[in-house]
Short mmCIF file of C-alpha atoms and ligand atoms in Angstrom, two decimals:
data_model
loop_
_atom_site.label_atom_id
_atom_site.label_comp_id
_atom_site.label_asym_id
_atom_site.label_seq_id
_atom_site.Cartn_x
_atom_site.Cartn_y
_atom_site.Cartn_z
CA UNK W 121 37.53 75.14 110.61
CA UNK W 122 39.15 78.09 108.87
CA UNK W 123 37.79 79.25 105.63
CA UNK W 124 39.14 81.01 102.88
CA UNK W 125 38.49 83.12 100.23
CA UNK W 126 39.33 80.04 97.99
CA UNK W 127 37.31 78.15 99.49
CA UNK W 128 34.33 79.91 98.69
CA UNK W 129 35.41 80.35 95.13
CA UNK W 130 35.85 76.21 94.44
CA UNK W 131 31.95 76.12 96.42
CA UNK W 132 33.50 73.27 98.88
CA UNK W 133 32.84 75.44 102.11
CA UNK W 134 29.75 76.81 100.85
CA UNK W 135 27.59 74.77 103.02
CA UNK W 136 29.67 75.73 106.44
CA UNK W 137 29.99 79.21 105.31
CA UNK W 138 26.41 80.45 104.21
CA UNK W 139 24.57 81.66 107.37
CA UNK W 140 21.98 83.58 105.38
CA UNK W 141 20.81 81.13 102.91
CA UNK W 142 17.66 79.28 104.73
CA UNK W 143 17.91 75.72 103.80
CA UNK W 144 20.37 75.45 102.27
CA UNK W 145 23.41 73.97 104.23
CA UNK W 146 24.35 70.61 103.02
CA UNK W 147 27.86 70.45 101.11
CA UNK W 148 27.26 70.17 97.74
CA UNK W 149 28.83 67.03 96.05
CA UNK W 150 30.96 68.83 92.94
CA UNK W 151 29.76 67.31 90.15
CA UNK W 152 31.61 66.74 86.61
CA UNK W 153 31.34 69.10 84.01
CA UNK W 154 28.05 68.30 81.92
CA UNK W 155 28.75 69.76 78.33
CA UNK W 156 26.34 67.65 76.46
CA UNK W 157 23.28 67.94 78.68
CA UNK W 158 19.88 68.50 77.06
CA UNK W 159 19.15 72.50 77.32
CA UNK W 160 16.94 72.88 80.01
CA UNK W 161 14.42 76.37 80.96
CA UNK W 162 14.02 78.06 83.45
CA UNK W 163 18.02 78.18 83.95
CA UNK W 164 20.30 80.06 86.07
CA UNK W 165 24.18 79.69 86.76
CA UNK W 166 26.31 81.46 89.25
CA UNK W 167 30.26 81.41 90.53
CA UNK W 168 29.92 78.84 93.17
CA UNK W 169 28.92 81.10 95.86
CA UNK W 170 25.81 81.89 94.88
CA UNK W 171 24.93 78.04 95.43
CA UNK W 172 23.18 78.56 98.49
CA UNK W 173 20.66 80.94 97.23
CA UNK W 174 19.75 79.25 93.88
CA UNK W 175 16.84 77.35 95.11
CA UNK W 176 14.80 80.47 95.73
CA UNK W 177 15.68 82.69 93.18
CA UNK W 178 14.70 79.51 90.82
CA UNK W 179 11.39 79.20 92.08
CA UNK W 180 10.75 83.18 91.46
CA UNK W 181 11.65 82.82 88.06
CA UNK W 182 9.99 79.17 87.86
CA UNK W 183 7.16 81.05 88.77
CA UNK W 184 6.80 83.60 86.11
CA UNK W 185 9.32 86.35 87.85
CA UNK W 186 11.75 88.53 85.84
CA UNK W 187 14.94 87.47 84.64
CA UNK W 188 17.07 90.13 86.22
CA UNK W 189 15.31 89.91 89.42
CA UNK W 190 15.82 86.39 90.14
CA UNK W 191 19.93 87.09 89.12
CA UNK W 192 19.63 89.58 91.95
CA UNK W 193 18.08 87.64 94.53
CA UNK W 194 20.89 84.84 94.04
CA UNK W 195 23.99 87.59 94.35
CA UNK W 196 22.13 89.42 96.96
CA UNK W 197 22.93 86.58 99.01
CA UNK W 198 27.17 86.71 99.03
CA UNK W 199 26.28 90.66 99.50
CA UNK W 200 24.75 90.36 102.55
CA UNK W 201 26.82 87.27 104.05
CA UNK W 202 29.64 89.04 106.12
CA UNK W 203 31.70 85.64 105.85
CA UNK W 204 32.02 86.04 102.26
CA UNK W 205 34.77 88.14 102.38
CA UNK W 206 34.53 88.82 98.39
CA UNK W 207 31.34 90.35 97.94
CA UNK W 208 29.16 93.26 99.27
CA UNK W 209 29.38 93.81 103.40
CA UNK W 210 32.65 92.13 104.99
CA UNK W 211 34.42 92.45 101.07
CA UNK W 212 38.11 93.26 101.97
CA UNK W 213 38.74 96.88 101.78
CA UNK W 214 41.29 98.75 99.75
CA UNK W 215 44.49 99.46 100.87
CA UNK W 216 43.07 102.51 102.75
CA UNK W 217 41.19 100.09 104.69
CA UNK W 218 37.74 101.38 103.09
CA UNK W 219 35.46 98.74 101.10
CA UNK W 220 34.91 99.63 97.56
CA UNK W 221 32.16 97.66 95.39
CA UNK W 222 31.67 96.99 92.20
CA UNK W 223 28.71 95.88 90.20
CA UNK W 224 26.78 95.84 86.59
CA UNK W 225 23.43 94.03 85.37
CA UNK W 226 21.75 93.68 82.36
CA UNK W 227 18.37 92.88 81.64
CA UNK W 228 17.38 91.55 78.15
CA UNK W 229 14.03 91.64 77.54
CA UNK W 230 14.36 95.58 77.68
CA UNK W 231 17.97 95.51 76.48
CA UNK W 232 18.82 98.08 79.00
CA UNK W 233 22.29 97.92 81.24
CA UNK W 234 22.93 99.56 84.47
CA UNK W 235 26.53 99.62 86.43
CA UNK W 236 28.94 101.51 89.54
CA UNK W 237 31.86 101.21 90.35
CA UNK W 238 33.96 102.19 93.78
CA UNK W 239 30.97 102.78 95.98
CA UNK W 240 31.45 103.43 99.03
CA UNK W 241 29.17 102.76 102.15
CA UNK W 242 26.53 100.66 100.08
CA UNK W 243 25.54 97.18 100.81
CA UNK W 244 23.89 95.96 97.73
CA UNK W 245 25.42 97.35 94.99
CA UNK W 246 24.13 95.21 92.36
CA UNK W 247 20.81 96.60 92.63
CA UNK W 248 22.04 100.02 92.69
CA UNK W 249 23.14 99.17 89.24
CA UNK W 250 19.56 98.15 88.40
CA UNK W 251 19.07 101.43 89.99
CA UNK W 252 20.87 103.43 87.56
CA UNK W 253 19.23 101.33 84.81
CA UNK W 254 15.82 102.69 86.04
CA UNK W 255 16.37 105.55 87.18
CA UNK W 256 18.96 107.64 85.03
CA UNK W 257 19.61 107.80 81.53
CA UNK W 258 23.17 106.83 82.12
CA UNK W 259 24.68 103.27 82.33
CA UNK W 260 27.10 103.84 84.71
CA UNK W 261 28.00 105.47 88.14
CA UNK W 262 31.15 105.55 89.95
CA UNK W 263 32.42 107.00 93.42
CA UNK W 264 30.99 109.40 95.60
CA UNK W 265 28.38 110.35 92.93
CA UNK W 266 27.02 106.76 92.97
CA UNK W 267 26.66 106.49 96.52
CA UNK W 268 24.76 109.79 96.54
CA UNK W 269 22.71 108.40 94.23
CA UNK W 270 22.39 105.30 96.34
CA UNK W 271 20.86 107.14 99.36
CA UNK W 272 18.53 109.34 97.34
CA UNK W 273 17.40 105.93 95.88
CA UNK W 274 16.35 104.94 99.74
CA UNK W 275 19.51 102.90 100.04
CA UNK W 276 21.44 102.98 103.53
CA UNK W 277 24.61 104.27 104.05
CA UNK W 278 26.98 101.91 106.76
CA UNK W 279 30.06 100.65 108.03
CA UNK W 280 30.68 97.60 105.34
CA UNK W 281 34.06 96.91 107.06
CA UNK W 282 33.76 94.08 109.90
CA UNK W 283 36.00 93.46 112.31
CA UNK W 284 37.21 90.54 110.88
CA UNK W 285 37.90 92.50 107.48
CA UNK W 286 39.54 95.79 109.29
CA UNK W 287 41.76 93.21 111.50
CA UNK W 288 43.06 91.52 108.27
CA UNK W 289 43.41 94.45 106.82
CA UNK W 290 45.29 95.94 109.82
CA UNK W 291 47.49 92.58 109.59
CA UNK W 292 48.08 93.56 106.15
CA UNK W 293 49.31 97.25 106.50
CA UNK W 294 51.45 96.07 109.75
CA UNK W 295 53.36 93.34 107.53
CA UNK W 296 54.17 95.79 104.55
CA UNK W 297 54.56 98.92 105.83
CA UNK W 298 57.47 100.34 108.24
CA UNK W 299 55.15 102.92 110.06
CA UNK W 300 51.97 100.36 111.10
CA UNK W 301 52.43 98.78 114.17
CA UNK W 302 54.73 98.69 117.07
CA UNK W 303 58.02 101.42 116.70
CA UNK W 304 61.64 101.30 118.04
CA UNK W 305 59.95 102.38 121.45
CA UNK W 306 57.87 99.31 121.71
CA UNK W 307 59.66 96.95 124.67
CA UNK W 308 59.21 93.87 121.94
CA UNK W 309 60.46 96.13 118.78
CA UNK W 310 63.31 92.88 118.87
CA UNK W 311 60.39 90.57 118.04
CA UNK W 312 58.94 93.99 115.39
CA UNK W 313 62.59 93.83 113.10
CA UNK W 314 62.76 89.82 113.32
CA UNK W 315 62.50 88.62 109.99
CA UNK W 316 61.81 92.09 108.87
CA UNK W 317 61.32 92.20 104.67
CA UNK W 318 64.40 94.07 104.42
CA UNK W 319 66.46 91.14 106.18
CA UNK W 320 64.21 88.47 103.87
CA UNK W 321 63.73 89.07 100.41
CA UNK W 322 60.40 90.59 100.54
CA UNK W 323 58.55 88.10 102.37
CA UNK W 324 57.62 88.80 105.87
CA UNK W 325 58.30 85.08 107.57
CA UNK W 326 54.94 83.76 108.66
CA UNK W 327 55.56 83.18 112.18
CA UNK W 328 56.49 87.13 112.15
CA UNK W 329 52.87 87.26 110.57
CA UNK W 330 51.76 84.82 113.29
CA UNK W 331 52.59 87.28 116.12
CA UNK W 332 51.50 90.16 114.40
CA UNK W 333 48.06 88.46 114.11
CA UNK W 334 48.01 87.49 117.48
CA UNK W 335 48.60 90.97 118.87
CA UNK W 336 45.89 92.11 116.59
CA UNK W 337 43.48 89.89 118.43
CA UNK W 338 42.67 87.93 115.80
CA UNK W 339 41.40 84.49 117.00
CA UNK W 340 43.62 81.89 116.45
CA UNK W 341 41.48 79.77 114.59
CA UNK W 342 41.06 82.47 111.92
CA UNK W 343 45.06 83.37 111.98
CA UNK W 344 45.80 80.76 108.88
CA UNK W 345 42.99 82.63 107.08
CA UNK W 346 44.21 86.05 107.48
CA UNK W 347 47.96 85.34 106.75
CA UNK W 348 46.81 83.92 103.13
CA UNK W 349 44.53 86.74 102.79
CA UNK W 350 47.88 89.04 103.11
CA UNK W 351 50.38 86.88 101.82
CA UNK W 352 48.34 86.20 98.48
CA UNK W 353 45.53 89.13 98.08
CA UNK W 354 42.69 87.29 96.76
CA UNK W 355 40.20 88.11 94.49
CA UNK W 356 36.14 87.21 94.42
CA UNK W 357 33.34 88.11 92.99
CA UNK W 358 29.96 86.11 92.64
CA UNK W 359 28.05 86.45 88.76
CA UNK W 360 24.59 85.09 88.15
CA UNK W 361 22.77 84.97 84.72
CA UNK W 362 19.13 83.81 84.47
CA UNK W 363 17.19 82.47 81.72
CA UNK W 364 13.43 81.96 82.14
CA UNK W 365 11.03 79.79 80.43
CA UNK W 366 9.60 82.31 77.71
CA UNK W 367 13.21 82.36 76.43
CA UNK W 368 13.79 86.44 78.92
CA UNK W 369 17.29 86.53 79.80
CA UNK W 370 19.66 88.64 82.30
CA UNK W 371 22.91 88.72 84.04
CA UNK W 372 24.52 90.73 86.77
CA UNK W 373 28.17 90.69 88.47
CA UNK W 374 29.17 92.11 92.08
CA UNK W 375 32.21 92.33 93.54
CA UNK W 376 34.47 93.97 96.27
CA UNK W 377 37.10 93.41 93.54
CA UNK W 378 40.91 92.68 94.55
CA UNK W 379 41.85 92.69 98.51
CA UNK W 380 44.04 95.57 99.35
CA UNK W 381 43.56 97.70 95.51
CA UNK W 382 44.32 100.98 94.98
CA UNK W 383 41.88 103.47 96.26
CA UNK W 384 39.64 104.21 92.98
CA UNK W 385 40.91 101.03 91.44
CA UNK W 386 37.99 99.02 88.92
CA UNK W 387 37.85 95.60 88.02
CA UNK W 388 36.16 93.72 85.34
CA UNK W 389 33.19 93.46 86.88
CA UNK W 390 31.17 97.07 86.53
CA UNK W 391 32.71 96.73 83.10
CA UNK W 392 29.47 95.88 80.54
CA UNK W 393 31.18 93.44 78.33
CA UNK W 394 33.53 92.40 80.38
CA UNK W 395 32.46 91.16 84.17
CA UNK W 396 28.87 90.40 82.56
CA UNK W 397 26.98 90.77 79.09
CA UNK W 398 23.35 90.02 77.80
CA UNK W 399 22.42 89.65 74.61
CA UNK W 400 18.83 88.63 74.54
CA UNK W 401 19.08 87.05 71.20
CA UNK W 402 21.96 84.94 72.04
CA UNK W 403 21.75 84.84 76.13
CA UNK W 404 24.28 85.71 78.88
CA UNK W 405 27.67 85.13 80.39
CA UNK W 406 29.39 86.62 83.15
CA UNK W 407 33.37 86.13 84.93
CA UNK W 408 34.74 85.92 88.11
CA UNK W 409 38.95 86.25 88.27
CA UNK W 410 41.86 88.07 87.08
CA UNK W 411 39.92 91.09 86.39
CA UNK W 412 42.72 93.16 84.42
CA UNK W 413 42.93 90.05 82.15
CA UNK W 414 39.17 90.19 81.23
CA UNK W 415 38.82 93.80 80.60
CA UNK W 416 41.57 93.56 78.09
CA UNK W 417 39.37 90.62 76.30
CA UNK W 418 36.00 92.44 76.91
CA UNK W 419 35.18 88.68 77.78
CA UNK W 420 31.96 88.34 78.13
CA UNK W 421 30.73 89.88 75.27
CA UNK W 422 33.47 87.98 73.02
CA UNK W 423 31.75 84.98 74.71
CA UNK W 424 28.41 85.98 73.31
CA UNK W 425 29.76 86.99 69.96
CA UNK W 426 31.22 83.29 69.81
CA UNK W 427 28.36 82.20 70.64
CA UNK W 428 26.43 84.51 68.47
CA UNK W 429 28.91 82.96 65.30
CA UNK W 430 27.19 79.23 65.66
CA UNK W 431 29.76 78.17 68.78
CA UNK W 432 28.67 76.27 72.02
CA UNK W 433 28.81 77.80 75.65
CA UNK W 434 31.89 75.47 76.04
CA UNK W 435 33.56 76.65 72.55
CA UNK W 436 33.14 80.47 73.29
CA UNK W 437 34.45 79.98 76.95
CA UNK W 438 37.01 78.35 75.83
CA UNK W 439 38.00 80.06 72.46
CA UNK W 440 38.46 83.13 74.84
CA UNK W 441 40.44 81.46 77.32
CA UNK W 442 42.66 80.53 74.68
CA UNK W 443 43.00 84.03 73.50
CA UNK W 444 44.24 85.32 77.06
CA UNK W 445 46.83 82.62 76.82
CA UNK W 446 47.87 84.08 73.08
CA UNK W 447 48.83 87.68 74.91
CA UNK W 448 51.17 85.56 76.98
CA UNK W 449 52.58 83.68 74.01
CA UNK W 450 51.65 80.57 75.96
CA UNK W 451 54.18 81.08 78.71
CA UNK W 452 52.39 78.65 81.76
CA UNK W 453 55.69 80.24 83.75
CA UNK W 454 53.27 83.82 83.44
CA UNK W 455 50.09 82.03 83.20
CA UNK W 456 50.12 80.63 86.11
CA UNK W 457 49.49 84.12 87.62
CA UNK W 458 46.20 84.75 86.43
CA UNK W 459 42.70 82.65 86.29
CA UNK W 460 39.14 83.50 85.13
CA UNK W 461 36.07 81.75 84.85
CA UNK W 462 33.21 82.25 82.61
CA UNK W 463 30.14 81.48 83.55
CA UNK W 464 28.07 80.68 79.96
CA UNK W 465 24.24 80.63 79.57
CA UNK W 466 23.07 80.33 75.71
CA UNK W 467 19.22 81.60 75.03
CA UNK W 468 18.48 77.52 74.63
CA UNK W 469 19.38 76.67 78.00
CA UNK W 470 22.72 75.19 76.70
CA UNK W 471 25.24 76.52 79.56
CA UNK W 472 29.05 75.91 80.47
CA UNK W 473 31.37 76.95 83.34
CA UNK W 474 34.80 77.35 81.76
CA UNK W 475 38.59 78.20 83.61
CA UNK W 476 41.93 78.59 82.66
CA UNK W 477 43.26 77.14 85.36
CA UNK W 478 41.53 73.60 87.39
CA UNK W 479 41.23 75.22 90.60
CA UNK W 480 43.05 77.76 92.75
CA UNK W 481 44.35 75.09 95.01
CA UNK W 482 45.21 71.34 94.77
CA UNK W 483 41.79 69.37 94.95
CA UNK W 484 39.39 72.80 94.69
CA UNK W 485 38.20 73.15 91.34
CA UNK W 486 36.75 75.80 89.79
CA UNK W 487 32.56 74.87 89.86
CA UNK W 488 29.84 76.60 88.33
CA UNK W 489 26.62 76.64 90.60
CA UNK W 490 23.28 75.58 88.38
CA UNK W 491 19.66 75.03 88.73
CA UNK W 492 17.26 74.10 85.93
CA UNK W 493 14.72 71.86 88.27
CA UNK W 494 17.92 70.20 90.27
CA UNK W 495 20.61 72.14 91.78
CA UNK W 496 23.75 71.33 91.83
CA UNK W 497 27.60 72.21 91.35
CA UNK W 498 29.69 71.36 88.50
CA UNK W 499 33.64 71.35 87.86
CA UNK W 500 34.22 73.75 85.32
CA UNK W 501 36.23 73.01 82.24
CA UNK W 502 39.71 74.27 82.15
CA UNK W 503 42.03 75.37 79.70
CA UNK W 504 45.54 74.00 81.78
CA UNK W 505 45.19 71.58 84.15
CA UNK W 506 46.21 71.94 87.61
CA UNK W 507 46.18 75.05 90.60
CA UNK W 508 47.01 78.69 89.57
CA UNK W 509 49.33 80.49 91.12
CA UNK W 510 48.60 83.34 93.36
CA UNK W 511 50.25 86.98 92.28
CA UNK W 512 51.86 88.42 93.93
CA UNK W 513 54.34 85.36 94.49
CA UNK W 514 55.35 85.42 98.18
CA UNK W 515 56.14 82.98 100.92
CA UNK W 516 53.48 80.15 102.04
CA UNK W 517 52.41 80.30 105.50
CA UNK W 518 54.25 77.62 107.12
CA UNK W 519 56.62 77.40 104.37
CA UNK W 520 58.68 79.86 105.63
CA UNK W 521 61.54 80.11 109.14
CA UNK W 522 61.93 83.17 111.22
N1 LIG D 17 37.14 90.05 88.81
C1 LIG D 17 37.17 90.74 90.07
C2 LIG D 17 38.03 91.96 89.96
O1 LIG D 17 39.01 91.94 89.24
C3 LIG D 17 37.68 89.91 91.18
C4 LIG D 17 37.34 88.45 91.14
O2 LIG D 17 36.43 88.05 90.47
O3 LIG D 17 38.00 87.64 91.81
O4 LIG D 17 37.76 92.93 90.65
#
């Protein structure tokens, strides 16, 4: 079975793809969307990765344990998982081929925020955020001077590139670039200039890709996987917020941002107010998605501002949604390009998942993970209906002839 990206975005592979996550295997039924459920505490939401590691970071905060803690303990989870391709160790690197994260937290009962941004060489960069919170009088760190700060903090510097990772990444620079890879003096440069983008339009033909994989060494059963990784860069991030009993709430987002960036490039998510935002009067939201998009809406915090105003989870999700679609004039022909979710927790326990798009792919929607006593996953609510379209717009695997 390959896996991709996607898949662990819509939460339908999470059960095959979590290796960490003790107990917690079984394929989640996705459930509907559950708008008008009774408020519920303790509460916590995550993207749809984070499903496998709800169970105990619910118990820890069931249990008396601090709001921001038990948000960490559900990302730390994607961070560690060198599958999940989107977050922490394995994240797909730049297009230098080094892994940059990403990260921010907030924790309301002290109304404090830490964040970084293009670390380098640091696992678990959303509790080097909580780091900064503690430990500086700063919000936010970025670069080398974060992941200095990381290792006098205790953390470990490493290699956060696998070889699955560097190989598609390799893949990557040998299907875009004329100097990666085999030259002129290569006895198959024939097979090298096949199909080459000059002689197609841009799009190098997948069985081109194919071969190129192949000679890479990547296993076959993982080829389909890395071709849509270069074809259609993908993005993934995993946000959790948690609300406990006693009303404390908090929210962090981590990320290795978009596959293949620009060295130095940030998303949304070590943005305060944009990847996540905590408001303990009003409670928490966070977004996975079209990162550039969400920074421009500083959505999270418009969430909580809705929400702040007298709306539901489901109105403020959506009322932003709505207002990303405005800077497009309502052109689905552009819209189609980019998709966010918002993951909603109100101070209550009144929560939504919300989307712009239904899924990323035909029959994979968008889900927001939960636990308030029973875990499960939900469909979010969307804005359009049906799959967004990846950016940039290339060539299928498959799709395609040499
Ligand atoms: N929002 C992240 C970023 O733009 C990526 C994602 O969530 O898919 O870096």
């Amino acid at each position: 079975m390959t896996l991709s990206r996607r898949d662990f975005m819509s939460g339908l592979a999470l059960g095959a793809a979590a290796t960490t996550a003790a107990g917690a295997r079984a394929v989640p039924e996705i459930e509907a969307a559950q708008p008008l459920r009774a408020p519920r505490r303790p509460l916590i939401v995550a993207a749809g990765n984070g499903f496998p590691y709800l169970e105990e970071a619910y118990g820890f905060l069931r249990d008396g344990g601090d709001s921001l803690e038990a948000a960490l303990r559900v990302v730390r989870g994607p961070e560690d998982d060198p599958e999940d391709d989107s977050v922490g160790l394995g994240g797909l690197p730049n297009e230098e081929g080094v892994v940059e994260l990403d990260a921010c937290c907030m924790h309301g009962p002290t109304r404090r925020a830490g964040a970084v941004g293009g670390v380098r060489n640091i696992r678990s960069v959303a509790r080097l955020a909580r780091e900064v919170m503690l430990h500086t009088a700063h919000v936010m760190l970025v670069g080398e001077g974060a992941e200095r700060f990381a290792v006098a903090r205790g953390f470990q510097r490493e290699n956060l590139l696998t070889d699955a990772s560097r190989r598609t990444w390799l893949l990557w620079k040998e299907a875009h670039s004329d100097w990666w890879g085999p030259g002129l003096a290569d006895p198959a440069w024939r097979e090298r200039f096949r199909g080459s983008p000059r002689t197609d339009g841009g799009s190098p033909p997948a069985a081109r890709l194919r071969a190129l994989a192949a000679g890479l060494g990547i296993p076959p059963a993982q080829q389909d996987a890395a071709i849509d990784r270069v074809l259609r860069p993908p993005t993934g991030t995993v946000h959790c917020s948690a609300l406990a009993a006693n009303g404390d709430v908090s929210g962090c987002t981590t990320t290795s941002g978009l596959a293949w960036k620009l060295p130095g490039r940030l998303g949304d998510s070590p943005i305060i107010g944009a990847g996540c935002y905590c408001d303990p009067d009003v409670g928490s939201a966070g977004a996975t998605g079209s990162g550039e998009e969400n920074i421009k809406i500083v959505g999270a915090h418009t969430i909580l501002e809705n929400m702040r105003r007298g709306m539901t989870p489901l109105e403020a999700g959506m009322d932003v949604l709505r207002r990303i679609a405005h800077h497009y004039g309502g052109a689905q022909e552009r819209l189609q390009f980019l998709d966010i979710t918002y993951y909603v927790l109100r101070k209550d326990g009144a929560y939504a998942g919300v989307s712009m798009w239904t899924g990323y792919e035909p029959g994979r929607p968008h889900t927001i993970a939960v636990h308030d006593g029973s875990r499960r996953l939900e469909k979010t609510t969307s804005l359009f209906e049906g799959a967004s379209a990846y950016w940039p717009p290339t060539v299928a695997p498959g799709r395609d002839q040499t």
